[in-house]
Amino acid sequence: MPGKWLSTSEMVPNEAARTCRNPSQQFLVALWLLHIVLGRKQPTPLIKSSVRRSTAASKSKKKYLQVFLDSYTAEFPCFVTSRKGDKYGFCTMCACDVSVSHGGKADIKPKSQQRPSFLGSYQIPKTAAASADVRDEVQRDHQKRKEPRGKIDPTPAKKVKLSSESTGRASLTCEERLLYFLTSDVNFSYGLFLKSVIPVFDNVNAQLQSQAPQIHLLQSLLMQFLRDLLARFVNPSAIKACSLPQEVPYQDLKNQKANEDLVLGSRTLSVVEGLRASEKQEFFSTVRKYFTVTCDYIRHKFPLKNETLNKAEVANLKFLNDASFTSLRFFVESFPQILPQGKNESRVEAFDALEVEFAELQVHRISEDILSEERIDVQWSEVGRITSIDGEVKFGRVSKVMLQLLAIPHSNAECERIFSMVKNTRTEFRSSLSNKTLGDLLMVKSHQTGRCFEQVDSDNFLRLAKYATARYLHK
């Protein structure tokens, strides 16, 4: 090229063109020169092409070792650990997993900015009308955000017709839905109602979980439980007209109380007063349905008509004067082995002696010290120690029968306790513990008083324990 100096980079390909003898190589070099002349760019030597390809391949095979850290959650509260592994973070707003293996926090930051939170500008609605106004305002704001900037086709091929309510709900985020649910006065009134009625269930449940025998009180307890629920929504005249609470026609609306007379709690009524008429009607209808379904379940599932529970009330010392021996006869005939018999005593004689003791006990003045005992089995144990003038035990036979009657479980709470004891004894560190050893440990634990490290054993017991241990280890 006359009048222009060639650079060193341009001289290299010219020299390569003169040294190439293969036509294919000359063609490639010519194309390369044409690219230089037209573009006037710095050429890259051909010898470095393989190096560039190997470098790109090595970069594609590079392993990224970024993991999700707890500090990410502190900075971005909507991101928590993911079930897919430590290379991912879970977004609670979008309900999706985000990979953090490449940039770590840099991968999370753009995702967190895609859906900004508008809770800071919200005013918590105090009434249903205010909640509706805020909801409409937020829906309009979301509609403006969703409008595209370009032109919109006025005649789309197909339109999906949705109601304004469903469209508004679909446009709300998860946090907005949660805000509306928690700040709704209707839901708040339901929560206050449950807070006032749940203690009725808790009291019965706590008494049924007692370790003390409750079989003599079970039927009365269940009857009183049903009666307490009926008193909250049924007229007193309808309850008094029936001898048993399960016979009350509570499903009839004529026998139910008016809305203002339902026992819901003062706080619940104060919130319900601020609701709209339609919301009030829905609330009271739901409350009546709740009481009705609960009473239906109690009537069909609870043993209110069980004969065994009815006869077991004979073991209540406080009402022994009104008890009948027929109830005691029912248990002796159902469980013949509970009747104590002497050596040369027939079954008929033992049964007659039991009836005589029961009649004498009904006219005996039981001391207040015995009746003040908290557990009923302790009371009957004290009755069994009462002696006559000549030193003979007066009520030993009837007390033994009553104690065996009280052994009938009143709930499955005791079984659950045994399962817990087994689980705590045969742990993963003692998984090969035999059933015999497990049974022996449970037997010792049931007779143990106080903590294990506070037990004081005799020297003879310790000597026998060491001998048994040494004998077992040298088998």
XYZ file of C-alpha atoms in Angstrom:
475
model
C 0.000 0.000 0.000
C 1.875 3.141 -1.204
C 2.229 6.076 1.138
C 1.357 4.039 4.267
C 3.585 2.152 6.681
C 2.515 -1.407 7.598
C 2.440 -2.386 11.222
C 4.138 -5.449 12.575
C 0.835 -7.220 13.045
C 0.020 -6.659 9.368
C 3.394 -7.911 8.219
C 3.041 -11.232 9.967
C 0.088 -12.472 7.872
C 1.715 -11.209 4.627
C 4.808 -13.276 5.409
C 2.563 -16.236 6.232
C 0.829 -15.878 2.853
C 4.134 -16.070 0.979
C 5.281 -19.164 2.877
C 2.005 -21.129 2.411
C 2.060 -23.537 -0.489
C -1.210 -25.427 0.224
C -4.178 -23.813 -1.660
C -6.513 -24.331 1.263
C -4.100 -22.617 3.614
C -3.679 -19.732 1.154
C -7.480 -19.338 0.973
C -7.783 -19.112 4.748
C -4.951 -16.586 4.933
C -6.616 -14.505 2.193
C -9.880 -14.402 4.130
C -7.961 -13.358 7.195
C -6.262 -10.515 5.320
C -9.597 -9.350 3.895
C -11.028 -9.172 7.412
C -8.062 -7.028 8.484
C -8.360 -4.608 5.554
C -12.116 -4.098 5.932
C -12.288 -3.937 9.702
C -8.807 -2.560 10.496
C -8.822 -4.523 13.759
C -5.872 -5.996 15.558
C -5.696 -9.629 14.370
C -5.316 -12.490 16.745
C -2.612 -14.956 15.778
C -3.933 -18.302 14.593
C -1.635 -20.109 16.941
C -3.590 -18.797 19.948
C -7.012 -20.129 18.842
C -6.492 -23.519 20.461
C -5.328 -21.848 23.674
C -8.471 -19.687 23.704
C -10.716 -22.716 23.247
C -8.988 -24.619 26.056
C -9.312 -21.578 28.366
C -13.056 -21.291 27.649
C -13.490 -24.991 28.310
C -11.665 -24.706 31.607
C -13.902 -21.786 32.632
C -17.061 -23.759 31.812
C -15.855 -26.606 33.997
C -15.110 -24.321 36.946
C -17.028 -25.302 40.075
C -18.706 -22.620 42.131
C -18.734 -23.285 45.842
C -21.041 -20.507 47.120
C -23.536 -21.712 49.750
C -26.528 -20.141 51.492
C -25.544 -18.465 54.768
C -27.676 -17.526 57.776
C -26.610 -13.915 57.354
C -28.594 -13.815 54.099
C -31.830 -14.365 56.046
C -30.960 -11.528 58.425
C -30.462 -9.156 55.475
C -33.273 -10.558 53.300
C -35.998 -11.921 55.647
C -38.018 -13.437 52.802
C -35.175 -15.898 52.013
C -34.632 -19.005 54.135
C -32.757 -22.278 53.733
C -33.998 -24.561 50.957
C -34.733 -28.272 51.017
C -32.801 -28.699 47.773
C -29.498 -28.165 49.569
C -27.103 -25.477 50.742
C -26.560 -24.228 47.145
C -30.126 -22.846 47.088
C -32.229 -20.370 49.017
C -36.015 -20.507 49.304
C -38.029 -17.334 48.666
C -41.123 -17.284 50.896
C -42.732 -14.557 48.784
C -42.480 -16.410 45.464
C -42.477 -19.953 46.912
C -39.518 -20.945 44.727
C -35.864 -21.968 45.097
C -33.096 -19.599 43.983
C -29.570 -20.827 43.228
C -26.802 -19.049 45.147
C -23.911 -21.183 43.924
C -22.580 -18.533 41.510
C -22.749 -15.210 43.290
C -24.045 -15.942 46.769
C -25.712 -12.797 48.076
C -25.445 -11.246 44.611
C -27.905 -13.869 43.327
C -30.424 -13.086 46.067
C -30.375 -9.290 45.934
C -31.928 -8.897 42.426
C -34.600 -11.445 43.288
C -35.550 -9.645 46.488
C -35.988 -6.369 44.593
C -38.403 -7.815 42.046
C -41.367 -7.879 44.470
C -41.062 -4.947 46.872
C -43.109 -4.898 50.039
C -45.874 -2.310 50.367
C -46.674 -3.054 54.008
C -44.928 0.068 55.209
C -47.535 2.300 53.542
C -50.542 0.261 54.694
C -52.930 1.396 57.377
C -54.316 -1.539 59.330
C -58.118 -1.543 58.880
C -60.070 -1.484 62.117
C -63.498 -2.160 60.639
C -64.822 -4.151 57.737
C -65.630 -0.972 55.761
C -62.115 0.402 56.280
C -60.660 -2.937 55.228
C -62.687 -2.821 52.014
C -61.498 0.742 51.259
C -57.858 -0.190 51.753
C -58.301 -3.295 49.641
C -59.808 -1.288 46.765
C -56.984 1.253 46.962
C -54.326 -1.448 46.840
C -56.084 -3.153 43.941
C -56.126 0.108 41.959
C -52.443 0.602 42.707
C -51.660 -2.899 41.477
C -53.733 -2.334 38.352
C -51.700 0.773 37.519
C -48.458 -1.122 38.030
C -49.609 -3.885 35.684
C -50.626 -1.563 32.800
C -48.122 -1.923 29.888
C -46.444 1.184 28.517
C -47.000 0.304 24.863
C -50.194 0.286 22.865
C -52.882 -2.236 23.734
C -54.822 -4.101 21.114
C -58.445 -2.987 21.604
C -59.835 -6.176 20.044
C -58.042 -9.167 21.524
C -58.760 -12.582 20.098
C -60.057 -13.959 23.373
C -60.975 -12.337 26.682
C -61.270 -14.094 29.999
C -64.124 -12.631 32.007
C -63.332 -12.475 35.699
C -65.212 -10.823 38.501
C -63.688 -7.743 40.066
C -63.422 -9.538 43.411
C -61.497 -12.528 42.034
C -59.264 -10.237 39.969
C -58.468 -8.142 43.028
C -57.682 -11.158 45.157
C -55.449 -12.643 42.478
C -53.414 -9.431 42.305
C -52.595 -9.436 46.028
C -49.288 -10.737 47.294
C -48.880 -13.308 50.034
C -48.130 -10.730 52.703
C -51.170 -8.673 51.701
C -53.445 -11.707 51.931
C -52.017 -12.487 55.348
C -52.516 -8.892 56.459
C -56.172 -8.876 55.410
C -56.802 -12.199 57.126
C -55.212 -11.231 60.442
C -56.699 -7.729 60.587
C -60.223 -8.754 59.653
C -62.697 -8.086 62.451
C -64.686 -11.173 61.447
C -61.703 -13.467 61.941
C -60.821 -11.613 65.137
C -64.296 -12.277 66.522
C -63.942 -15.993 65.708
C -60.647 -16.083 67.567
C -62.129 -14.425 70.641
C -65.042 -16.848 70.596
C -62.719 -19.861 70.532
C -60.677 -18.330 73.338
C -63.798 -18.174 75.511
C -65.070 -21.703 74.769
C -61.833 -23.738 74.668
C -61.337 -23.694 78.488
C -64.476 -25.839 78.788
C -62.703 -28.566 76.809
C -59.366 -28.050 78.566
C -60.800 -28.597 82.034
C -62.343 -31.937 81.079
C -59.249 -33.037 79.190
C -56.954 -32.189 82.111
C -59.097 -34.192 84.527
C -59.162 -37.201 82.211
C -55.353 -37.136 82.004
C -55.019 -37.406 85.770
C -53.005 -40.313 87.166
C -55.496 -40.741 89.998
C -58.461 -43.094 89.350
C -61.405 -41.272 87.785
C -63.621 -44.165 86.704
C -66.140 -43.372 89.460
C -66.491 -39.787 88.161
C -66.254 -40.340 84.412
C -69.947 -40.460 83.520
C -70.822 -37.503 85.738
C -67.905 -35.583 84.247
C -69.059 -36.198 80.664
C -72.656 -35.355 81.530
C -71.590 -32.075 83.115
C -69.425 -31.292 80.086
C -72.394 -31.681 77.734
C -74.610 -29.676 80.081
C -72.103 -26.789 80.153
C -72.075 -26.610 76.358
C -75.862 -26.709 76.149
C -76.143 -23.869 78.654
C -74.241 -21.590 76.270
C -76.768 -21.675 73.420
C -79.947 -23.519 74.565
C -82.787 -22.027 76.582
C -82.779 -23.105 80.261
C -86.404 -24.239 80.051
C -85.545 -26.762 77.315
C -82.669 -28.168 79.395
C -84.703 -28.459 82.591
C -87.536 -30.206 80.767
C -85.289 -33.248 80.122
C -83.901 -35.553 82.792
C -80.670 -36.233 80.875
C -78.655 -33.703 78.845
C -78.400 -36.031 75.828
C -82.193 -35.891 75.497
C -82.336 -32.096 75.034
C -83.640 -31.106 71.543
C -80.896 -28.517 71.011
C -81.017 -28.715 67.196
C -84.405 -27.016 67.105
C -83.946 -23.255 66.658
C -86.987 -22.632 68.845
C -85.084 -24.051 71.825
C -81.962 -21.981 71.183
C -81.207 -18.588 72.681
C -81.373 -15.324 70.777
C -78.208 -13.908 69.255
C -77.718 -11.363 72.013
C -78.147 -14.056 74.714
C -75.534 -16.513 73.413
C -72.639 -17.020 75.838
C -69.691 -15.838 73.731
C -67.680 -13.624 76.059
C -67.835 -9.862 76.528
C -64.825 -9.161 74.284
C -66.338 -11.213 71.487
C -69.640 -9.342 71.672
C -67.878 -5.962 71.645
C -66.119 -6.856 68.376
C -69.237 -8.387 66.819
C -71.172 -5.167 67.464
C -68.883 -3.364 64.993
C -69.554 -5.800 62.140
C -71.980 -5.276 59.301
C -75.415 -6.898 59.392
C -74.501 -9.633 56.907
C -71.284 -10.412 58.783
C -73.147 -10.577 62.084
C -75.652 -13.017 60.641
C -72.869 -15.207 59.255
C -70.993 -15.129 62.566
C -73.969 -16.142 64.714
C -74.934 -18.854 62.229
C -71.402 -20.285 62.378
C -71.384 -20.213 66.189
C -74.694 -22.081 66.386
C -73.398 -24.655 63.931
C -70.240 -25.070 66.018
C -72.213 -25.802 69.188
C -74.615 -28.133 67.376
C -71.874 -30.203 65.716
C -69.962 -30.436 69.015
C -73.001 -31.714 70.902
C -73.748 -34.202 68.103
C -70.229 -35.582 68.383
C -70.481 -35.922 72.183
C -73.802 -37.739 71.964
C -72.614 -40.249 69.358
C -69.006 -40.792 70.468
C -68.921 -40.427 74.254
C -70.002 -43.354 76.508
C -72.910 -41.482 78.064
C -75.104 -44.590 78.262
C -72.425 -47.068 79.299
C -73.669 -49.340 82.089
C -70.196 -49.933 83.523
C -69.609 -46.220 84.040
C -73.031 -45.850 85.596
C -72.403 -48.675 88.082
C -68.850 -47.465 88.844
C -70.248 -44.474 90.736
C -70.728 -46.828 93.699
C -67.017 -46.319 94.481
C -67.578 -42.655 95.348
C -67.415 -42.461 99.143
C -69.124 -39.076 99.236
C -72.329 -40.562 97.816
C -72.088 -43.972 99.473
C -75.346 -43.465 101.392
C -77.301 -43.234 98.128
C -75.463 -46.131 96.455
C -77.023 -49.525 95.813
C -75.463 -52.939 96.317
C -76.778 -53.960 92.886
C -73.977 -51.886 91.357
C -71.388 -53.826 93.356
C -73.097 -57.092 92.421
C -72.758 -56.110 88.738
C -68.961 -55.935 88.986
C -68.647 -59.124 91.051
C -70.693 -61.035 88.476
C -68.784 -59.449 85.567
C -65.365 -60.073 87.158
C -65.683 -63.099 89.517
C -61.984 -63.038 90.421
C -62.296 -59.753 92.338
C -64.367 -61.361 95.123
C -62.082 -62.223 98.095
C -62.636 -65.706 99.548
C -61.292 -67.373 102.684
C -59.649 -70.792 102.813
C -62.724 -72.810 103.710
C -65.258 -70.257 102.456
C -67.607 -70.869 99.560
C -68.367 -68.243 96.941
C -71.912 -67.754 98.228
C -70.672 -67.168 101.761
C -68.051 -64.701 100.528
C -70.687 -62.825 98.539
C -73.024 -62.631 101.557
C -70.173 -61.362 103.740
C -69.447 -58.676 101.140
C -73.070 -57.506 101.209
C -73.035 -57.315 105.013
C -69.831 -55.247 105.023
C -71.273 -52.883 102.414
C -74.444 -52.328 104.482
C -72.419 -51.706 107.657
C -70.160 -49.270 105.838
C -73.166 -47.236 104.685
C -74.197 -46.591 108.292
C -70.639 -46.091 109.551
C -69.478 -42.532 110.183
C -66.375 -42.087 108.059
C -63.955 -39.544 109.499
C -63.275 -36.294 107.694
C -59.575 -37.136 107.546
C -60.354 -40.014 105.192
C -62.780 -38.017 103.040
C -60.315 -35.134 102.763
C -57.774 -37.335 100.936
C -57.354 -36.195 97.337
C -57.143 -39.640 95.698
C -60.075 -42.034 95.897
C -57.805 -45.104 96.083
C -56.113 -43.646 99.166
C -59.528 -43.149 100.756
C -60.486 -46.794 100.257
C -57.101 -47.927 101.560
C -57.791 -46.011 104.763
C -61.280 -47.549 104.956
C -59.678 -50.984 104.748
C -57.659 -50.215 107.907
C -60.696 -49.416 110.061
C -60.953 -51.925 112.923
C -63.679 -52.928 115.326
C -63.513 -52.966 119.137
C -61.823 -56.389 119.195
C -59.147 -55.266 116.696
C -60.601 -57.070 113.662
C -60.649 -55.310 110.276
C -64.269 -54.354 109.620
C -64.294 -53.422 105.900
C -61.314 -55.302 104.448
C -63.378 -57.288 101.945
C -65.352 -54.377 100.475
C -62.268 -52.144 100.304
C -60.385 -54.774 98.251
C -63.277 -55.027 95.793
C -63.465 -51.255 95.438
C -59.718 -50.913 94.866
C -59.861 -53.489 92.079
C -62.840 -51.666 90.596
C -60.860 -48.412 90.564
C -58.110 -50.124 88.553
C -60.307 -49.833 85.424
C -58.667 -47.126 83.246
C -60.759 -44.031 82.620
C -58.761 -42.918 79.536
C -55.747 -43.895 77.438
C -53.491 -41.325 79.120
C -51.847 -43.991 81.293
C -51.109 -46.128 78.229
C -49.460 -43.159 76.546
C -47.317 -42.633 79.639
C -46.139 -46.246 79.477
C -45.275 -45.837 75.792
C -43.249 -42.751 76.671
C -41.428 -44.646 79.428
C -40.575 -47.448 76.993
C -39.349 -44.950 74.408
C -37.196 -43.151 76.974
C -35.757 -46.434 78.284
C -35.041 -48.233 75.007
C -33.255 -45.452 73.155
C -31.108 -45.568 70.031
C -28.069 -46.011 72.263
C -29.712 -49.042 73.945
C -31.576 -50.482 70.975
C -30.542 -54.090 71.755
C -32.165 -54.033 75.203
C -34.130 -57.268 75.659
C -37.828 -57.263 76.476
C -37.203 -59.001 79.804
C -34.680 -56.390 80.928
C -36.978 -53.640 79.686
C -39.864 -55.050 81.712
C -37.704 -55.293 84.821
C -36.590 -51.677 84.458
C -40.175 -50.491 84.045
C -41.201 -52.482 87.115
C -38.439 -50.900 89.194
C -39.295 -47.442 87.903
C -42.992 -47.842 88.754
C -42.114 -48.668 92.391
C -39.474 -45.967 92.641
C -40.152 -43.015 94.925
C -38.266 -39.803 94.223
C -35.312 -39.340 91.896
C -33.031 -42.256 91.084
C -29.861 -40.542 92.326
C -31.540 -39.855 95.672
C -32.240 -43.531 96.394
C -30.404 -45.023 99.395
C -29.966 -48.803 99.109
C -28.960 -51.161 101.879
C -25.566 -52.854 102.010
C -27.158 -56.256 101.522
C -28.919 -55.083 98.351
C -25.712 -53.609 96.920
C -23.802 -56.821 97.680
C -26.431 -58.919 95.902
C -26.479 -56.511 92.944
C -22.691 -56.725 92.531
C -22.801 -60.515 92.761
C -25.556 -60.714 90.122
C -23.665 -58.350 87.799
C -20.406 -60.298 88.082
C -22.227 -63.576 87.506
C -23.927 -62.178 84.399
C -20.664 -60.847 82.923
C -18.792 -64.151 83.393
C -21.351 -66.311 81.612
